[in-house]
Amino acid sequence: MKLTIRVWRQKNEADKGRLAEYPIDGIEPDMSFLEMMDLLNEELIGKGEDPVAFDHDCREGICGMCSMAIDGVPHGPEKATTTCQLYMRHFKDGDTITVEPWRAAAFPVVKDLVVDRSAFDRIIQSGGYVSAPTGSAPEAGSTPIPHEDASKAFDAATCIGCGACVAACPNASAMLFTAAKVTHLGLMPQGQPERYQRVTAMVEQMDAEGFGGCTNTGVCHTVCPKGIPLETIGRMNGDILKALRP
């Protein structure tokens, strides 16, 4: 396959940045998108040029590091798919593909496609954990949990913190991410003692980081590679209202 890659190049946060165009040949349909980017970087290095910086780690759709918008869509055209699990067979020979970083004020560009997502870390640090001592792991089934609650908690816990929801949202809202982190603890017995303290602290930190407000466009759920349901936002809103009730 022969493709033209239009990729965002930016030296640092202060740099204005630009789209650079690179022709690339020899792409196999079974290559992942990141493997294609590796091939591009090998060619750039061979020419003595600076390779494109991009985040990656597990390349198995688990870690959430592969943050890039492909033709304007976070993680690309395939639903429920991370960039590292997107394969080149989903593109056509001769295509021009535009690759950009996440676009959000709370995610400043570090270099090229790499953005600083430490705002997510600070939201979790503000309360996304259970601090009360609960002892060693209990025997399976010793704490009865309704199946519906367990299923919803597991659904929320699949969030990998990639930031696609923020990048796709017209307001750069982090509501889906924050709600997922609040929900998977708030539905479990171990999370109840700090439930309302947790949601208050995490929402306040989310606002302090400069993320926008949620206006229920639903695009966050559409691009989420793990399909976190929108109802998690409603559940978090319910918890914050209860927490703030006099």
GROMACS .gro file of C-alpha atoms in nm:
model
  246
    1MET     CA    1   0.000   0.000   0.000
    2LYS     CA    2   0.104   0.357  -0.070
    3LEU     CA    3  -0.029   0.632   0.154
    4THR     CA    4   0.025   0.999   0.224
    5ILE     CA    5   0.047   1.080   0.593
    6ARG     CA    6  -0.029   1.437   0.701
    7VAL     CA    7   0.100   1.448   1.058
    8TRP     CA    8   0.112   1.726   1.316
    9ARG     CA    9   0.469   1.839   1.394
   10GLN     CA   10   0.525   2.059   1.697
   11LYS     CA   11   0.860   2.096   1.875
   12ASN     CA   12   0.714   2.188   2.214
   13GLU     CA   13   0.416   2.355   2.382
   14ALA     CA   14   0.536   2.703   2.282
   15ASP     CA   15   0.583   2.612   1.915
   16LYS     CA   16   0.301   2.705   1.678
   17GLY     CA   17   0.307   2.365   1.505
   18ARG     CA   18   0.216   2.261   1.152
   19LEU     CA   19   0.097   1.970   0.941
   20ALA     CA   20   0.377   1.796   0.752
   21GLU     CA   21   0.310   1.564   0.460
   22TYR     CA   22   0.500   1.238   0.409
   23PRO     CA   23   0.451   0.979   0.134
   24ILE     CA   24   0.502   0.623   0.255
   25ASP     CA   25   0.517   0.293   0.063
   26GLY     CA   26   0.543  -0.073   0.154
   27ILE     CA   27   0.260  -0.079   0.405
   28GLU     CA   28   0.112  -0.423   0.470
   29PRO     CA   29  -0.264  -0.444   0.531
   30ASP     CA   30  -0.206  -0.643   0.851
   31MET     CA   31   0.016  -0.375   1.004
   32SER     CA   32  -0.130  -0.186   1.297
   33PHE     CA   33  -0.151   0.191   1.272
   34LEU     CA   34   0.138   0.224   1.516
   35GLU     CA   35   0.349  -0.017   1.311
   36MET     CA   36   0.282   0.207   1.013
   37MET     CA   37   0.401   0.503   1.220
   38ASP     CA   38   0.712   0.302   1.314
   39LEU     CA   39   0.781   0.247   0.944
   40LEU     CA   40   0.743   0.619   0.877
   41ASN     CA   41   0.985   0.699   1.159
   42GLU     CA   42   1.241   0.452   1.026
   43GLU     CA   43   1.230   0.632   0.692
   44LEU     CA   44   1.262   0.973   0.858
   45ILE     CA   45   1.557   0.859   1.069
   46GLY     CA   46   1.720   0.711   0.758
   47LYS     CA   47   1.697   1.054   0.596
   48GLY     CA   48   1.845   1.224   0.901
   49GLU     CA   49   1.513   1.384   0.998
   50ASP     CA   50   1.348   1.401   1.338
   51PRO     CA   51   1.105   1.109   1.393
   52VAL     CA   52   0.743   1.174   1.485
   53ALA     CA   53   0.694   1.158   1.862
   54PHE     CA   54   0.388   0.960   1.972
   55ASP     CA   55   0.280   0.778   2.287
   56HIS     CA   56   0.262   0.399   2.298
   57ASP     CA   57   0.319   0.116   2.543
   58CYS     CA   58   0.135  -0.218   2.552
   59ARG     CA   59   0.002  -0.210   2.193
   60GLU     CA   60  -0.273  -0.445   2.308
   61GLY     CA   61  -0.556  -0.195   2.365
   62ILE     CA   62  -0.508  -0.198   2.743
   63CYS     CA   63  -0.285   0.090   2.857
   64GLY     CA   64  -0.455   0.385   2.686
   65MET     CA   65  -0.127   0.546   2.576
   66CYS     CA   66  -0.185   0.551   2.198
   67SER     CA   67  -0.351   0.891   2.184
   68MET     CA   68  -0.386   1.030   1.835
   69ALA     CA   69  -0.674   1.160   1.627
   70ILE     CA   70  -0.694   0.997   1.284
   71ASP     CA   71  -0.883   1.193   1.019
   72GLY     CA   72  -1.043   1.395   1.297
   73VAL     CA   73  -1.161   1.097   1.504
   74PRO     CA   74  -0.983   0.994   1.825
   75HIS     CA   75  -0.838   0.644   1.769
   76GLY     CA   76  -0.963   0.642   1.410
   77PRO     CA   77  -1.268   0.520   1.217
   78GLU     CA   78  -1.330   0.184   1.387
   79LYS     CA   79  -1.556   0.184   1.692
   80ALA     CA   80  -1.441   0.029   2.021
   81THR     CA   81  -1.085   0.019   1.890
   82THR     CA   82  -0.767   0.181   2.019
   83THR     CA   83  -0.514   0.323   1.774
   84CYS     CA   84  -0.274   0.036   1.841
   85GLN     CA   85  -0.545  -0.215   1.749
   86LEU     CA   86  -0.647  -0.031   1.430
   87TYR     CA   87  -0.514  -0.209   1.123
   88MET     CA   88  -0.416  -0.064   0.789
   89ARG     CA   89  -0.663  -0.289   0.606
   90HIS     CA   90  -0.927  -0.038   0.712
   91PHE     CA   91  -0.770   0.216   0.475
   92LYS     CA   92  -0.737   0.215   0.097
   93ASP     CA   93  -0.428   0.226  -0.120
   94GLY     CA   94  -0.359   0.589  -0.210
   95ASP     CA   95  -0.543   0.737   0.088
   96THR     CA   96  -0.428   1.057   0.255
   97ILE     CA   97  -0.451   1.022   0.634
   98THR     CA   98  -0.433   1.315   0.874
   99VAL     CA   99  -0.289   1.240   1.219
  100GLU     CA  100  -0.315   1.493   1.501
  101PRO     CA  101  -0.276   1.502   1.881
  102TRP     CA  102  -0.564   1.527   2.127
  103ARG     CA  103  -0.698   1.883   2.113
  104ALA     CA  104  -0.780   2.015   2.461
  105ALA     CA  105  -0.652   2.300   2.675
  106ALA     CA  106  -0.610   2.058   2.965
  107PHE     CA  107  -0.391   1.834   2.745
  108PRO     CA  108  -0.104   2.062   2.634
  109VAL     CA  109   0.113   1.931   2.351
  110VAL     CA  110   0.455   1.809   2.465
  111LYS     CA  111   0.586   1.726   2.117
  112ASP     CA  112   0.419   1.627   1.790
  113LEU     CA  113   0.144   1.379   1.886
  114VAL     CA  114   0.239   1.354   2.254
  115VAL     CA  115   0.019   1.545   2.500
  116ASP     CA  116   0.045   1.586   2.876
  117ARG     CA  117  -0.245   1.394   3.031
  118SER     CA  118  -0.131   1.429   3.391
  119ALA     CA  119  -0.458   1.615   3.461
  120PHE     CA  120  -0.623   1.271   3.461
  121ASP     CA  121  -0.370   1.150   3.719
  122ARG     CA  122  -0.450   1.442   3.945
  123ILE     CA  123  -0.824   1.371   3.922
  124ILE     CA  124  -0.764   1.013   4.035
  125GLN     CA  125  -0.522   1.125   4.306
  126SER     CA  126  -0.787   1.358   4.446
  127GLY     CA  127  -1.006   1.065   4.550
  128GLY     CA  128  -1.021   0.781   4.299
  129TYR     CA  129  -0.919   0.512   4.545
  130VAL     CA  130  -1.034   0.342   4.866
  131SER     CA  131  -0.826   0.467   5.160
  132ALA     CA  132  -1.016   0.283   5.435
  133PRO     CA  133  -0.834  -0.034   5.548
  134THR     CA  134  -1.036  -0.333   5.427
  135GLY     CA  135  -0.799  -0.611   5.526
  136SER     CA  136  -0.680  -0.889   5.299
  137ALA     CA  137  -0.877  -1.005   4.998
  138PRO     CA  138  -1.199  -1.179   5.116
  139GLU     CA  139  -1.311  -1.517   4.997
  140ALA     CA  140  -1.497  -1.505   4.669
  141GLY     CA  141  -1.868  -1.463   4.727
  142SER     CA  142  -1.830  -1.370   5.095
  143THR     CA  143  -1.968  -1.019   5.027
  144PRO     CA  144  -2.296  -1.042   4.836
  145ILE     CA  145  -2.311  -0.788   4.554
  146PRO     CA  146  -2.614  -0.759   4.323
  147HIS     CA  147  -2.525  -0.885   3.976
  148GLU     CA  148  -2.645  -0.562   3.811
  149ASP     CA  149  -2.423  -0.349   4.034
  150ALA     CA  150  -2.122  -0.574   3.975
  151SER     CA  151  -2.174  -0.563   3.598
  152LYS     CA  152  -2.203  -0.184   3.591
  153ALA     CA  153  -1.895  -0.149   3.812
  154PHE     CA  154  -1.694  -0.375   3.582
  155ASP     CA  155  -1.816  -0.181   3.276
  156ALA     CA  156  -1.695   0.145   3.431
  157ALA     CA  157  -1.367  -0.009   3.544
  158THR     CA  158  -1.273  -0.091   3.183
  159CYS     CA  159  -1.188   0.279   3.129
  160ILE     CA  160  -0.821   0.298   3.026
  161GLY     CA  161  -0.789   0.675   3.070
  162CYS     CA  162  -0.681   0.737   2.712
  163GLY     CA  163  -0.854   1.076   2.688
  164ALA     CA  164  -1.044   1.011   2.364
  165CYS     CA  165  -1.363   1.133   2.533
  166VAL     CA  166  -1.200   1.470   2.604
  167ALA     CA  167  -1.052   1.499   2.254
  168ALA     CA  168  -1.386   1.432   2.086
  169CYS     CA  169  -1.603   1.651   2.310
  170PRO     CA  170  -1.671   2.000   2.168
  171ASN     CA  171  -1.627   2.132   2.525
  172ALA     CA  172  -1.323   1.912   2.605
  173SER     CA  173  -1.517   1.771   2.898
  174ALA     CA  174  -1.372   1.498   3.120
  175MET     CA  175  -1.710   1.394   3.257
  176LEU     CA  176  -1.709   1.042   3.110
  177PHE     CA  177  -1.361   0.966   3.243
  178THR     CA  178  -1.433   1.108   3.589
  179ALA     CA  179  -1.772   0.937   3.603
  180ALA     CA  180  -1.616   0.602   3.516
  181LYS     CA  181  -1.363   0.637   3.799
  182VAL     CA  182  -1.634   0.745   4.042
  183THR     CA  183  -1.879   0.475   3.936
  184HIS     CA  184  -1.664   0.165   3.957
  185LEU     CA  185  -1.586   0.244   4.323
  186GLY     CA  186  -1.926   0.392   4.412
  187LEU     CA  187  -2.111   0.072   4.324
  188MET     CA  188  -1.892  -0.155   4.537
  189PRO     CA  189  -1.939  -0.205   4.915
  190GLN     CA  190  -1.576  -0.108   4.981
  191GLY     CA  191  -1.636   0.229   4.814
  192GLN     CA  192  -1.941   0.333   5.015
  193PRO     CA  193  -1.776   0.498   5.322
  194GLU     CA  194  -1.605   0.760   5.103
  195ARG     CA  195  -1.858   0.768   4.821
  196TYR     CA  196  -1.975   1.129   4.852
  197GLN     CA  197  -1.643   1.267   4.968
  198ARG     CA  198  -1.483   1.102   4.666
  199VAL     CA  199  -1.723   1.239   4.405
  200THR     CA  200  -1.696   1.592   4.546
  201ALA     CA  201  -1.315   1.588   4.545
  202MET     CA  202  -1.286   1.441   4.197
  203VAL     CA  203  -1.539   1.676   4.037
  204GLU     CA  204  -1.373   1.976   4.201
  205GLN     CA  205  -1.033   1.863   4.070
  206MET     CA  206  -1.178   1.804   3.722
  207ASP     CA  207  -1.307   2.161   3.716
  208ALA     CA  208  -0.978   2.297   3.850
  209GLU     CA  209  -0.789   2.130   3.564
  210GLY     CA  210  -0.980   2.337   3.310
  211PHE     CA  211  -1.195   2.072   3.144
  212GLY     CA  212  -1.520   2.196   2.993
  213GLY     CA  213  -1.874   2.116   3.101
  214CYS     CA  214  -2.088   1.832   2.969
  215THR     CA  215  -2.370   1.928   2.732
  216ASN     CA  216  -2.486   1.573   2.660
  217THR     CA  217  -2.372   1.551   2.298
  218GLY     CA  218  -2.282   1.185   2.358
  219VAL     CA  219  -1.978   1.187   2.130
  220CYS     CA  220  -1.757   1.081   2.424
  221HIS     CA  221  -1.931   0.744   2.439
  222THR     CA  222  -1.914   0.709   2.060
  223VAL     CA  223  -1.534   0.733   2.047
  224CYS     CA  224  -1.458   0.555   2.376
  225PRO     CA  225  -1.260   0.240   2.286
  226LYS     CA  226  -1.416   0.061   2.583
  227GLY     CA  227  -1.771   0.182   2.526
  228ILE     CA  228  -1.820   0.340   2.869
  229PRO     CA  229  -2.197   0.409   2.883
  230LEU     CA  230  -2.334   0.760   2.920
  231GLU     CA  231  -2.539   0.650   3.221
  232THR     CA  232  -2.219   0.667   3.428
  233ILE     CA  233  -2.234   1.047   3.393
  234GLY     CA  234  -2.593   1.047   3.516
  235ARG     CA  235  -2.494   0.832   3.812
  236MET     CA  236  -2.209   1.067   3.902
  237ASN     CA  237  -2.438   1.370   3.873
  238GLY     CA  238  -2.678   1.199   4.113
  239ASP     CA  239  -2.399   1.138   4.361
  240ILE     CA  240  -2.269   1.496   4.345
  241LEU     CA  241  -2.621   1.633   4.403
  242LYS     CA  242  -2.658   1.411   4.710
  243ALA     CA  243  -2.311   1.510   4.831
  244LEU     CA  244  -2.394   1.882   4.807
  245ARG     CA  245  -2.740   1.851   4.960
  246PRO     CA  246  -2.765   2.053   5.286
   0.00000   0.00000   0.00000
